[in-house]
Amino acid sequence: GESVVVVRSLQVTQKRNTMTFKTLDGVIRVVDSETGQTSSMSHKCSELDKQVPIMLGISSAILENVIFCHQEESSWPLTDSATLKKKFDDIFESSRY
C-alpha cells in the first residue's frame, strides 16, 4: 500500500477594496508503506486536478459530486430532472446518450 499526501499552495492578496486569489503549485508525495521510500512530484494545479482522481482510481465527477460535496450542495439529488441527468451523466461518464 501507499500513503499519498497532496499539498496545494495558494496566495491571497488583500488591497483596500479587493482580494485576489492565486493558486501557485501543488506537490504529490507518495510513501511506500513496505519500504518507506518517498517520492515527490511537483505539478501545476491543473495537472494536480487530473492526477489525483487517477491515483485514487475514481472519476473527478465522483470526487466533486459525492466525496467532496459541500453541505449546501448536498441536496443535488432533489434538483430538477435536467440538472440531475447532467450530474448522473458526469458521474457514470455516459454523456453520449
XYZ file of C-alpha atoms in Angstrom:
97
model
C 0.000 0.000 0.000
C 0.911 3.588 -0.459
C 0.287 6.708 1.540
C -0.361 9.776 -0.612
C -0.137 13.381 0.571
C -1.281 16.235 -1.683
C -0.277 19.827 -0.905
C -1.680 22.777 -2.839
C -0.136 26.228 -2.339
C -2.394 29.275 -2.543
C -1.802 33.004 -2.271
C -4.336 35.642 -1.270
C -3.512 39.337 -1.581
C -5.743 41.930 0.039
C -5.731 45.504 -1.172
C -8.041 48.256 0.011
C -11.304 47.032 -1.503
C -10.340 43.833 -3.280
C -8.881 40.456 -2.605
C -7.065 38.448 -5.258
C -6.767 34.696 -5.032
C -3.969 32.878 -6.847
C -3.179 29.167 -6.992
C 0.578 28.662 -7.064
C 1.502 24.994 -7.410
C 0.975 21.562 -5.945
C 3.057 18.635 -4.753
C 2.111 14.969 -4.556
C 4.191 12.912 -2.126
C 3.893 9.128 -2.232
C 5.261 6.956 0.592
C 5.503 3.190 0.091
C 4.389 1.626 3.385
C 6.504 -1.504 2.877
C 9.841 0.108 2.014
C 9.366 3.607 3.449
C 10.620 5.038 0.162
C 9.297 8.526 -0.568
C 8.844 10.171 -3.947
C 7.588 13.694 -4.611
C 6.191 15.177 -7.796
C 5.596 18.876 -8.352
C 2.641 19.794 -10.554
C 0.749 22.781 -11.801
C -2.641 22.780 -10.120
C -4.457 21.966 -13.359
C -2.350 18.811 -13.656
C -2.914 18.076 -9.971
C -6.691 18.100 -10.536
C -6.212 15.423 -13.207
C -3.618 13.330 -11.344
C -5.441 12.863 -8.013
C -8.505 11.048 -9.454
C -6.178 8.800 -11.457
C -4.198 7.905 -8.322
C -7.415 7.187 -6.409
C -8.868 5.184 -9.283
C -12.124 7.158 -9.462
C -13.501 9.842 -11.746
C -13.283 13.531 -10.930
C -17.111 13.724 -11.092
C -17.371 11.322 -8.133
C -14.828 13.377 -6.193
C -16.693 16.631 -6.835
C -20.305 15.451 -6.501
C -20.091 12.670 -3.916
C -16.926 12.694 -1.800
C -16.179 16.432 -1.605
C -19.737 17.660 -2.000
C -20.293 20.826 0.047
C -23.097 20.697 2.604
C -25.032 23.460 0.808
C -24.927 21.452 -2.444
C -25.695 18.055 -0.905
C -29.343 18.141 -1.999
C -28.414 17.864 -5.690
C -30.293 14.522 -5.997
C -33.506 16.506 -5.361
C -32.915 19.089 -8.123
C -34.807 19.371 -11.406
C -34.534 16.489 -13.853
C -32.215 18.237 -16.354
C -29.646 19.088 -13.673
C -29.943 15.645 -12.148
C -29.425 13.977 -15.536
C -26.274 16.044 -16.129
C -24.847 15.062 -12.724
C -25.535 11.365 -13.336
C -24.093 11.597 -16.848
C -20.913 13.090 -15.356
C -20.695 10.518 -12.565
C -21.336 7.498 -14.788
C -19.487 9.026 -17.752
C -22.435 8.459 -20.058
C -22.790 11.896 -21.635
C -23.113 10.485 -25.159
C -26.733 9.321 -24.625
